[in-house]
PDB file of C-alpha atoms in Angstrom:
ATOM      1  CA  MET H  22      27.182   7.519  42.190  1.00 42.00           C
ATOM      2  CA  ALA H  23      25.664   6.712  38.781  1.00 43.00           C
ATOM      3  CA  THR H  24      22.419   8.414  37.859  1.00 43.00           C
ATOM      4  CA  PRO H  25      19.673   5.811  37.436  1.00 46.00           C
ATOM      5  CA  ALA H  26      18.320   5.492  33.884  1.00 45.00           C
ATOM      6  CA  ILE H  27      14.953   7.104  33.333  1.00 48.00           C
ATOM      7  CA  PRO H  28      12.554   4.497  31.900  1.00 52.00           C
ATOM      8  CA  GLN H  29      11.061   5.447  28.554  1.00 60.00           C
ATOM      9  CA  ARG H  30       7.307   5.838  28.454  1.00 67.00           C
ATOM     10  CA  PRO H  31       5.589   3.820  25.734  1.00 75.00           C
ATOM     11  CA  ILE H  32       4.415   5.705  22.661  1.00 80.00           C
ATOM     12  CA  PRO H  33       0.658   6.462  23.005  1.00 85.00           C
ATOM     13  CA  ASN H  34      -1.630   4.594  20.608  1.00 80.00           C
ATOM     14  CA  SER H  35      -2.853   7.856  19.056  1.00 85.00           C
ATOM     15  CA  ILE H  36       0.738   8.752  18.148  1.00 88.00           C
ATOM     16  CA  LYS H  37       1.327   5.285  16.664  1.00 85.00           C
ATOM     17  CA  PHE H  38      -1.662   5.760  14.360  1.00 88.00           C
ATOM     18  CA  LEU H  39      -0.541   9.299  13.443  1.00 91.00           C
ATOM     19  CA  PHE H  40       3.031   8.252  12.660  1.00 91.00           C
ATOM     20  CA  GLY H  41       1.812   5.293  10.591  1.00 88.00           C
ATOM     21  CA  GLY H  42      -0.299   7.552   8.362  1.00 90.00           C
ATOM     22  CA  LEU H  43       2.384  10.229   8.011  1.00 94.00           C
ATOM     23  CA  ALA H  44       5.001   7.605   7.090  1.00 92.00           C
ATOM     24  CA  GLY H  45       2.772   6.140   4.371  1.00 91.00           C
ATOM     25  CA  MET H  46       1.850   9.564   2.976  1.00 94.00           C
ATOM     26  CA  GLY H  47       5.491  10.636   2.862  1.00 93.00           C
ATOM     27  CA  ALA H  48       6.427   7.487   0.939  1.00 92.00           C
ATOM     28  CA  THR H  49       3.538   7.954  -1.519  1.00 92.00           C
ATOM     29  CA  VAL H  50       4.814  11.375  -2.584  1.00 92.00           C
ATOM     30  CA  PHE H  51       7.930   9.635  -3.943  1.00 90.00           C
ATOM     31  CA  VAL H  52       6.385   6.517  -5.515  1.00 88.00           C
ATOM     32  CA  GLN H  53       3.066   7.758  -6.991  1.00 90.00           C
ATOM     33  CA  PRO H  54       4.443   7.749 -10.587  1.00 89.00           C
ATOM     34  CA  LEU H  55       5.370   4.062 -10.213  1.00 85.00           C
ATOM     35  CA  ASP H  56       1.914   3.270  -8.843  1.00 85.00           C
ATOM     36  CA  LEU H  57       0.389   4.956 -11.900  1.00 88.00           C
ATOM     37  CA  ILE H  58       2.513   2.861 -14.284  1.00 86.00           C
ATOM     38  CA  LYS H  59       1.695  -0.318 -12.349  1.00 80.00           C
ATOM     39  CA  THR H  60      -2.071   0.316 -12.572  1.00 82.00           C
ATOM     40  CA  ARG H  61      -1.937   1.088 -16.306  1.00 84.00           C
ATOM     41  CA  MET H  62      -0.013  -2.134 -16.966  1.00 82.00           C
ATOM     42  CA  GLN H  63      -2.427  -4.244 -14.904  1.00 74.00           C
ATOM     43  CA  LEU H  64      -5.386  -2.913 -16.883  1.00 78.00           C
ATOM     44  CA  SER H  65      -3.668  -3.435 -20.214  1.00 71.00           C
ATOM     45  CA  GLY H  66      -4.414  -6.678 -21.997  1.00 60.00           C
ATOM     46  CA  GLY H  67      -1.250  -6.660 -24.108  1.00 59.00           C
ATOM     47  CA  GLY H  68       2.346  -7.249 -23.103  1.00 65.00           C
ATOM     48  CA  ARG H  69       3.903  -3.813 -22.565  1.00 72.00           C
ATOM     49  CA  SER H  70       7.010  -2.769 -20.710  1.00 77.00           C
ATOM     50  CA  SER H  71       6.967  -0.307 -17.848  1.00 79.00           C
ATOM     51  CA  PHE H  72       9.266   1.943 -19.896  1.00 84.00           C
ATOM     52  CA  SER H  73       6.834   2.149 -22.829  1.00 86.00           C
ATOM     53  CA  VAL H  74       3.893   2.844 -20.489  1.00 86.00           C
ATOM     54  CA  GLY H  75       5.829   5.552 -18.654  1.00 86.00           C
ATOM     55  CA  SER H  76       6.956   7.146 -21.928  1.00 90.00           C
ATOM     56  CA  GLU H  77       3.387   7.173 -23.234  1.00 88.00           C
ATOM     57  CA  ILE H  78       2.143   8.915 -20.076  1.00 89.00           C
ATOM     58  CA  LEU H  79       4.799  11.608 -20.391  1.00 91.00           C
ATOM     59  CA  ARG H  80       4.113  12.088 -24.095  1.00 90.00           C
ATOM     60  CA  LYS H  81       0.325  12.266 -23.884  1.00 88.00           C
ATOM     61  CA  GLU H  82      -0.277  13.712 -20.404  1.00 88.00           C
ATOM     62  CA  GLY H  83       2.864  15.717 -19.706  1.00 88.00           C
ATOM     63  CA  VAL H  84       5.166  15.742 -16.696  1.00 87.00           C
ATOM     64  CA  SER H  85       2.284  16.544 -14.333  1.00 87.00           C
ATOM     65  CA  GLY H  86       0.501  13.451 -15.666  1.00 88.00           C
ATOM     66  CA  ILE H  87       2.883  11.133 -13.807  1.00 89.00           C
ATOM     67  CA  TYR H  88       1.349  12.379 -10.556  1.00 92.00           C
ATOM     68  CA  THR H  89      -2.230  11.685 -11.622  1.00 91.00           C
ATOM     69  CA  GLY H  90      -4.210  10.455  -8.630  1.00 91.00           C
ATOM     70  CA  LEU H  91      -1.813  11.816  -6.002  1.00 94.00           C
ATOM     71  CA  SER H  92      -4.646  13.250  -3.866  1.00 95.00           C
ATOM     72  CA  ALA H  93      -6.338   9.835  -3.811  1.00 94.00           C
ATOM     73  CA  GLY H  94      -3.033   8.140  -3.040  1.00 93.00           C
ATOM     74  CA  LEU H  95      -2.481  10.446  -0.057  1.00 95.00           C
ATOM     75  CA  LEU H  96      -6.025   9.875   1.230  1.00 96.00           C
ATOM     76  CA  ARG H  97      -5.511   6.132   0.870  1.00 93.00           C
ATOM     77  CA  GLN H  98      -2.421   6.319   3.058  1.00 92.00           C
ATOM     78  CA  ALA H  99      -4.160   8.618   5.546  1.00 94.00           C
ATOM     79  CA  THR H 100      -6.910   6.004   5.989  1.00 94.00           C
ATOM     80  CA  TYR H 101      -5.450   2.583   5.129  1.00 92.00           C
ATOM     81  CA  THR H 102      -1.876   2.941   6.375  1.00 89.00           C
ATOM     82  CA  THR H 103      -2.829   4.940   9.457  1.00 91.00           C
ATOM     83  CA  THR H 104      -5.163   2.103  10.454  1.00 92.00           C
ATOM     84  CA  ARG H 105      -3.006  -0.897   9.545  1.00 89.00           C
ATOM     85  CA  LEU H 106       0.286   0.291  11.036  1.00 86.00           C
ATOM     86  CA  GLY H 107      -1.433   1.736  14.085  1.00 87.00           C
ATOM     87  CA  ILE H 108      -3.307  -1.491  14.810  1.00 91.00           C
ATOM     88  CA  TYR H 109      -0.242  -3.665  14.120  1.00 88.00           C
ATOM     89  CA  THR H 110       2.113  -1.747  16.419  1.00 85.00           C
ATOM     90  CA  TRP H 111      -0.584  -1.506  19.107  1.00 87.00           C
ATOM     91  CA  LEU H 112      -1.263  -5.268  19.022  1.00 89.00           C
ATOM     92  CA  PHE H 113       2.474  -6.042  18.752  1.00 86.00           C
ATOM     93  CA  ASP H 114       3.191  -4.138  21.968  1.00 83.00           C
ATOM     94  CA  LEU H 115       0.084  -5.555  23.627  1.00 85.00           C
ATOM     95  CA  ILE H 116       1.134  -9.198  23.317  1.00 85.00           C
ATOM     96  CA  LYS H 117       4.850  -8.826  24.002  1.00 79.00           C
ATOM     97  CA  SER H 118       6.038 -10.811  26.998  1.00 72.00           C
ATOM     98  CA  PRO H 119       6.508  -8.991  30.328  1.00 72.00           C
ATOM     99  CA  GLU H 120      10.263  -9.142  29.687  1.00 71.00           C
ATOM    100  CA  GLY H 121       9.774  -7.355  26.357  1.00 70.00           C
ATOM    101  CA  ALA H 122      10.416 -10.390  24.126  1.00 77.00           C
ATOM    102  CA  PRO H 123       8.699  -9.990  20.717  1.00 77.00           C
ATOM    103  CA  PRO H 124       6.007 -12.455  19.561  1.00 81.00           C
ATOM    104  CA  GLY H 125       6.872 -15.352  17.235  1.00 84.00           C
ATOM    105  CA  PHE H 126       6.764 -15.172  13.428  1.00 81.00           C
ATOM    106  CA  GLY H 127       3.389 -16.922  13.161  1.00 86.00           C
ATOM    107  CA  THR H 128       1.860 -14.480  15.615  1.00 89.00           C
ATOM    108  CA  LYS H 129       3.309 -11.561  13.661  1.00 85.00           C
ATOM    109  CA  MET H 130       1.645 -12.876  10.495  1.00 87.00           C
ATOM    110  CA  GLY H 131      -1.656 -13.137  12.364  1.00 90.00           C
ATOM    111  CA  LEU H 132      -1.334  -9.551  13.569  1.00 89.00           C
ATOM    112  CA  GLY H 133      -0.585  -8.459  10.001  1.00 87.00           C
ATOM    113  CA  VAL H 134      -3.720 -10.212   8.705  1.00 91.00           C
ATOM    114  CA  VAL H 135      -5.934  -8.494  11.297  1.00 93.00           C
ATOM    115  CA  ALA H 136      -4.352  -5.070  10.795  1.00 91.00           C
ATOM    116  CA  GLY H 137      -4.493  -5.362   7.015  1.00 90.00           C
ATOM    117  CA  GLY H 138      -8.129  -6.468   6.899  1.00 93.00           C
ATOM    118  CA  VAL H 139      -9.363  -3.616   9.077  1.00 94.00           C
ATOM    119  CA  GLY H 140      -7.174  -1.062   7.285  1.00 93.00           C
ATOM    120  CA  ALA H 141      -8.379  -2.210   3.865  1.00 92.00           C
ATOM    121  CA  PHE H 142     -12.039  -1.787   4.750  1.00 95.00           C
ATOM    122  CA  VAL H 143     -11.383   1.745   6.006  1.00 94.00           C
ATOM    123  CA  GLY H 144      -9.279   2.640   2.966  1.00 94.00           C
ATOM    124  CA  THR H 145     -11.363   1.087   0.154  1.00 94.00           C
ATOM    125  CA  PRO H 146     -13.185   4.310  -0.893  1.00 95.00           C
ATOM    126  CA  ALA H 147      -9.855   6.067  -1.422  1.00 95.00           C
ATOM    127  CA  GLU H 148      -8.553   2.943  -3.189  1.00 91.00           C
ATOM    128  CA  VAL H 149     -11.460   2.936  -5.655  1.00 93.00           C
ATOM    129  CA  SER H 150     -10.888   6.642  -6.358  1.00 94.00           C
ATOM    130  CA  LEU H 151      -7.166   6.025  -6.869  1.00 93.00           C
ATOM    131  CA  ILE H 152      -7.729   3.196  -9.353  1.00 90.00           C
ATOM    132  CA  ARG H 153     -10.291   5.252 -11.308  1.00 91.00           C
ATOM    133  CA  MET H 154      -8.051   8.358 -11.430  1.00 92.00           C
ATOM    134  CA  THR H 155      -4.881   6.517 -12.451  1.00 89.00           C
ATOM    135  CA  ALA H 156      -6.733   4.473 -15.088  1.00 86.00           C
ATOM    136  CA  ASP H 157      -8.445   7.480 -16.718  1.00 87.00           C
ATOM    137  CA  GLY H 158      -5.623   8.518 -19.035  1.00 84.00           C
ATOM    138  CA  ARG H 159      -5.646   5.226 -20.946  1.00 81.00           C
ATOM    139  CA  LEU H 160      -9.286   5.711 -22.040  1.00 82.00           C
ATOM    140  CA  PRO H 161     -10.528   7.601 -25.138  1.00 84.00           C
ATOM    141  CA  LEU H 162     -11.374  11.230 -24.358  1.00 84.00           C
ATOM    142  CA  GLU H 163     -15.123  10.677 -24.554  1.00 85.00           C
ATOM    143  CA  GLN H 164     -14.972   7.820 -22.007  1.00 86.00           C
ATOM    144  CA  ARG H 165     -12.813   9.496 -19.367  1.00 88.00           C
ATOM    145  CA  ARG H 166     -14.292  10.304 -15.985  1.00 89.00           C
ATOM    146  CA  ASN H 167     -12.099  13.396 -15.535  1.00 90.00           C
ATOM    147  CA  TYR H 168     -12.250  13.500 -11.745  1.00 92.00           C
ATOM    148  CA  LYS H 169     -10.711  16.784 -10.560  1.00 92.00           C
ATOM    149  CA  ASN H 170      -9.377  15.376  -7.288  1.00 94.00           C
ATOM    150  CA  VAL H 171     -10.190  12.684  -4.735  1.00 95.00           C
ATOM    151  CA  ALA H 172     -13.045  14.699  -3.179  1.00 95.00           C
ATOM    152  CA  ASP H 173     -14.650  15.131  -6.607  1.00 96.00           C
ATOM    153  CA  ALA H 174     -14.165  11.414  -7.299  1.00 95.00           C
ATOM    154  CA  LEU H 175     -15.818  10.369  -4.042  1.00 96.00           C
ATOM    155  CA  LEU H 176     -18.787  12.701  -4.479  1.00 96.00           C
ATOM    156  CA  ARG H 177     -19.373  11.727  -8.118  1.00 95.00           C
ATOM    157  CA  ILE H 178     -19.137   8.002  -7.408  1.00 94.00           C
ATOM    158  CA  ILE H 179     -21.763   8.388  -4.669  1.00 95.00           C
ATOM    159  CA  ARG H 180     -24.012  10.543  -6.894  1.00 95.00           C
ATOM    160  CA  GLU H 181     -23.656   8.481 -10.081  1.00 93.00           C
ATOM    161  CA  GLU H 182     -23.271   4.931  -8.757  1.00 92.00           C
ATOM    162  CA  GLY H 183     -24.496   4.962  -5.147  1.00 93.00           C
ATOM    163  CA  LEU H 184     -22.779   5.086  -1.754  1.00 94.00           C
ATOM    164  CA  PHE H 185     -21.865   1.417  -1.604  1.00 91.00           C
ATOM    165  CA  SER H 186     -19.946   1.683  -4.895  1.00 91.00           C
ATOM    166  CA  LEU H 187     -17.193   3.249  -2.789  1.00 93.00           C
ATOM    167  CA  TRP H 188     -16.636  -0.243  -1.389  1.00 92.00           C
ATOM    168  CA  ARG H 189     -16.573  -1.968  -4.797  1.00 88.00           C
ATOM    169  CA  GLY H 190     -14.023  -4.749  -4.748  1.00 83.00           C
ATOM    170  CA  THR H 191     -13.885  -4.809  -0.949  1.00 88.00           C
ATOM    171  CA  THR H 192     -13.398  -8.590  -0.813  1.00 86.00           C
ATOM    172  CA  PRO H 193     -10.271  -8.703  -3.030  1.00 83.00           C
ATOM    173  CA  THR H 194      -9.057  -5.454  -1.458  1.00 85.00           C
ATOM    174  CA  ILE H 195      -9.247  -6.963   2.021  1.00 90.00           C
ATOM    175  CA  GLY H 196      -7.752 -10.212   0.695  1.00 86.00           C
ATOM    176  CA  ARG H 197      -4.835  -8.317  -0.843  1.00 83.00           C
ATOM    177  CA  ALA H 198      -4.317  -6.286   2.323  1.00 87.00           C
ATOM    178  CA  MET H 199      -4.266  -9.410   4.460  1.00 89.00           C
ATOM    179  CA  VAL H 200      -1.646 -10.986   2.184  1.00 86.00           C
ATOM    180  CA  VAL H 201       0.392  -7.770   1.963  1.00 84.00           C
ATOM    181  CA  ASN H 202       0.391  -7.113   5.682  1.00 85.00           C
ATOM    182  CA  ALA H 203       0.951 -10.731   6.718  1.00 86.00           C
ATOM    183  CA  ALA H 204       3.977 -10.775   4.406  1.00 86.00           C
ATOM    184  CA  GLN H 205       5.202  -7.197   4.810  1.00 85.00           C
ATOM    185  CA  LEU H 206       4.854  -6.493   8.513  1.00 82.00           C
ATOM    186  CA  SER H 207       5.861  -9.950   9.725  1.00 85.00           C
ATOM    187  CA  SER H 208       8.831 -10.282   7.334  1.00 88.00           C
ATOM    188  CA  TYR H 209      10.054  -6.787   8.202  1.00 89.00           C
ATOM    189  CA  SER H 210       9.850  -7.435  11.948  1.00 87.00           C
ATOM    190  CA  GLN H 211      11.505 -10.860  11.565  1.00 89.00           C
ATOM    191  CA  ALA H 212      14.258  -9.633   9.231  1.00 91.00           C
ATOM    192  CA  ARG H 213      14.946  -6.686  11.536  1.00 91.00           C
ATOM    193  CA  GLU H 214      15.357  -8.990  14.530  1.00 90.00           C
ATOM    194  CA  MET H 215      17.563 -11.519  12.684  1.00 91.00           C
ATOM    195  CA  LEU H 216      19.789  -8.922  11.000  1.00 93.00           C
ATOM    196  CA  ASN H 217      20.236  -6.881  14.163  1.00 91.00           C
ATOM    197  CA  VAL H 218      22.840  -9.449  15.227  1.00 89.00           C
ATOM    198  CA  TYR H 219      25.012  -8.351  12.281  1.00 91.00           C
ATOM    199  CA  ILE H 220      23.848  -4.788  11.563  1.00 92.00           C
ATOM    200  CA  PRO H 221      23.478  -2.175  14.324  1.00 90.00           C
ATOM    201  CA  ASP H 222      20.060  -0.626  14.771  1.00 87.00           C
ATOM    202  CA  GLY H 223      19.669   2.366  12.477  1.00 85.00           C
ATOM    203  CA  ILE H 224      18.762   3.377   8.936  1.00 87.00           C
ATOM    204  CA  GLY H 225      21.047   0.713   7.428  1.00 89.00           C
ATOM    205  CA  LEU H 226      19.227  -2.075   9.263  1.00 90.00           C
ATOM    206  CA  HIS H 227      15.815  -0.600   8.448  1.00 88.00           C
ATOM    207  CA  PHE H 228      16.777  -0.340   4.746  1.00 88.00           C
ATOM    208  CA  VAL H 229      17.945  -3.955   4.367  1.00 91.00           C
ATOM    209  CA  ALA H 230      14.980  -5.358   6.322  1.00 90.00           C
ATOM    210  CA  SER H 231      12.604  -3.277   4.171  1.00 88.00           C
ATOM    211  CA  MET H 232      14.166  -4.534   0.916  1.00 87.00           C
ATOM    212  CA  ILE H 233      13.663  -8.144   1.992  1.00 90.00           C
ATOM    213  CA  SER H 234      10.117  -7.389   3.115  1.00 89.00           C
ATOM    214  CA  GLY H 235       9.273  -5.599  -0.150  1.00 86.00           C
ATOM    215  CA  LEU H 236      10.408  -8.505  -2.345  1.00 87.00           C
ATOM    216  CA  ILE H 237       8.509 -11.126  -0.330  1.00 89.00           C
ATOM    217  CA  THR H 238       5.388  -8.963  -0.318  1.00 87.00           C
ATOM    218  CA  THR H 239       5.519  -8.325  -4.077  1.00 86.00           C
ATOM    219  CA  VAL H 240       5.639 -12.020  -5.000  1.00 86.00           C
ATOM    220  CA  ALA H 241       2.854 -12.914  -2.565  1.00 85.00           C
ATOM    221  CA  SER H 242       0.410 -10.107  -3.288  1.00 85.00           C
ATOM    222  CA  MET H 243       0.570  -9.350  -7.028  1.00 85.00           C
ATOM    223  CA  PRO H 244      -2.150 -11.781  -8.228  1.00 86.00           C
ATOM    224  CA  VAL H 245      -4.663 -10.446  -5.686  1.00 84.00           C
ATOM    225  CA  ASP H 246      -3.696  -6.863  -6.546  1.00 83.00           C
ATOM    226  CA  ILE H 247      -4.372  -7.354 -10.264  1.00 83.00           C
ATOM    227  CA  ILE H 248      -7.777  -8.921  -9.555  1.00 85.00           C
ATOM    228  CA  LYS H 249      -8.649  -6.040  -7.204  1.00 83.00           C
ATOM    229  CA  THR H 250      -7.561  -3.409  -9.740  1.00 80.00           C
ATOM    230  CA  ARG H 251      -9.732  -4.800 -12.534  1.00 83.00           C
ATOM    231  CA  ILE H 252     -12.821  -5.135 -10.340  1.00 83.00           C
ATOM    232  CA  GLN H 253     -12.502  -1.604  -8.954  1.00 80.00           C
ATOM    233  CA  ASN H 254     -11.957  -0.035 -12.374  1.00 79.00           C
ATOM    234  CA  ALA H 255     -15.127  -1.614 -13.777  1.00 77.00           C
ATOM    235  CA  GLU H 256     -18.437   0.210 -13.478  1.00 71.00           C
ATOM    236  CA  GLY H 257     -20.466  -2.997 -13.560  1.00 69.00           C
ATOM    237  CA  SER H 258     -20.342  -5.860 -11.088  1.00 73.00           C
ATOM    238  CA  LEU H 259     -17.537  -8.400 -11.581  1.00 74.00           C
ATOM    239  CA  SER H 260     -16.842 -11.523  -9.538  1.00 79.00           C
ATOM    240  CA  MET H 261     -13.340 -12.556  -8.497  1.00 81.00           C
ATOM    241  CA  LYS H 262     -13.829 -15.928 -10.190  1.00 83.00           C
ATOM    242  CA  LYS H 263     -14.749 -14.350 -13.539  1.00 85.00           C
ATOM    243  CA  VAL H 264     -11.770 -11.998 -13.436  1.00 85.00           C
ATOM    244  CA  VAL H 265      -9.333 -14.817 -12.654  1.00 85.00           C
ATOM    245  CA  VAL H 266     -10.767 -17.087 -15.367  1.00 87.00           C
ATOM    246  CA  ASP H 267     -10.655 -14.296 -17.967  1.00 87.00           C
ATOM    247  CA  ILE H 268      -7.052 -13.368 -17.137  1.00 83.00           C
ATOM    248  CA  VAL H 269      -5.772 -16.955 -17.181  1.00 86.00           C
ATOM    249  CA  LYS H 270      -7.759 -17.866 -20.321  1.00 87.00           C
ATOM    250  CA  ASN H 271      -7.004 -14.766 -22.390  1.00 86.00           C
ATOM    251  CA  GLU H 272      -3.614 -13.638 -21.077  1.00 84.00           C
ATOM    252  CA  GLY H 273      -2.007 -16.670 -19.415  1.00 84.00           C
ATOM    253  CA  VAL H 274      -1.211 -17.585 -15.815  1.00 83.00           C
ATOM    254  CA  PHE H 275       1.865 -15.385 -15.627  1.00 80.00           C
ATOM    255  CA  SER H 276      -0.286 -12.351 -16.396  1.00 80.00           C
ATOM    256  CA  LEU H 277      -1.236 -12.526 -12.722  1.00 82.00           C
ATOM    257  CA  TRP H 278       2.250 -11.092 -12.171  1.00 81.00           C
ATOM    258  CA  LYS H 279       1.960  -8.543 -14.997  1.00 76.00           C
ATOM    259  CA  GLY H 280       3.844  -5.369 -14.149  1.00 72.00           C
ATOM    260  CA  PHE H 281       6.094  -7.145 -11.626  1.00 80.00           C
ATOM    261  CA  LEU H 282       8.990  -4.710 -12.017  1.00 78.00           C
ATOM    262  CA  PRO H 283       6.973  -1.474 -11.599  1.00 70.00           C
ATOM    263  CA  TYR H 284       4.983  -3.152  -8.811  1.00 77.00           C
ATOM    264  CA  TYR H 285       8.183  -4.035  -6.956  1.00 81.00           C
ATOM    265  CA  ALA H 286       9.753  -0.712  -7.956  1.00 76.00           C
ATOM    266  CA  ARG H 287       6.747   0.909  -6.296  1.00 74.00           C
ATOM    267  CA  LEU H 288       6.185  -1.448  -3.349  1.00 78.00           C
ATOM    268  CA  GLY H 289       9.900  -1.883  -2.548  1.00 79.00           C
ATOM    269  CA  PRO H 290      10.706   1.839  -2.157  1.00 82.00           C
ATOM    270  CA  HIS H 291       7.323   2.479  -0.555  1.00 85.00           C
ATOM    271  CA  THR H 292       8.030  -0.230   2.017  1.00 81.00           C
ATOM    272  CA  ILE H 293      11.547   1.116   2.602  1.00 84.00           C
ATOM    273  CA  LEU H 294      10.485   4.745   2.919  1.00 89.00           C
ATOM    274  CA  THR H 295       7.439   3.947   5.063  1.00 88.00           C
ATOM    275  CA  PHE H 296       9.423   1.948   7.606  1.00 86.00           C
ATOM    276  CA  ILE H 297      12.367   4.374   7.617  1.00 88.00           C
ATOM    277  CA  PHE H 298      10.041   7.364   8.141  1.00 92.00           C
ATOM    278  CA  LEU H 299       8.148   5.427  10.823  1.00 89.00           C
ATOM    279  CA  GLU H 300      11.308   4.352  12.652  1.00 87.00           C
ATOM    280  CA  GLN H 301      12.735   7.875  12.542  1.00 90.00           C
ATOM    281  CA  MET H 302       9.516   9.419  13.878  1.00 92.00           C
ATOM    282  CA  ASN H 303       9.393   6.841  16.683  1.00 88.00           C
ATOM    283  CA  ALA H 304      13.040   7.561  17.553  1.00 87.00           C
ATOM    284  CA  TRP H 305      12.398  11.320  17.485  1.00 90.00           C
ATOM    285  CA  TYR H 306       9.383  10.943  19.771  1.00 90.00           C
ATOM    286  CA  LYS H 307      11.349   8.849  22.272  1.00 85.00           C
ATOM    287  CA  ARG H 308      14.173  11.410  22.314  1.00 84.00           C
ATOM    288  CA  GLN H 309      11.696  14.204  22.983  1.00 77.00           C
TER     289      GLN H 309
END
């Protein structure tokens, strides 16, 4: 007589949030240098290649300089990614049909928008610190902020500019997160379902679905990311409209996609590693 299969218990919501944050932090360790190059290019008014920016960082700031802002990047993932992936997977499971059928693509995009907006608000203080720390090396010595780490950055911003300065650029940050998550989470889920007919479930499927998701997300989110970066790096108040007008007028429309290659080189691998780490942790938990 065959032994009846033991039904798997669903993963608790607390574990979903934990795994989401750990997956994002693990990916950040690998892609922080690319995030640094991307930020420097977005703040630069002239046309420069990612290679020249990377070479300049190594020459002027040393090998350790390519990991400038890592502490802020990790805190950002611990707050933003923990929240967005946790909320998305929780809502995704919540609205699945009783038979276990996944929601439609439009619903997935809606879940991504909600998860991204909430996650962005939670993660904005770390985001502001990250932008400030990664931008510092391009300034003259006398103008640098010289934050020691993310804790120092947060405390000094509060002391020197006020508590609410930690949420500078919240509107474009939330807007970017909504675009990123609507594109990234929905396209990954959809690509994973469609490709599973041809590719068995495993790292290979997760890799291909993540590559597709990363490319779609890069094209959709770059303009909002550049606007967000410039607002958060400024010490004074800047409106989204003024930033957009200045970029288009002084640098051209296509400058809204400035740094496309390092952005995709950062977002693509980060998307791949995040989802692979997340899938592997979920699989490990279910086995245990």
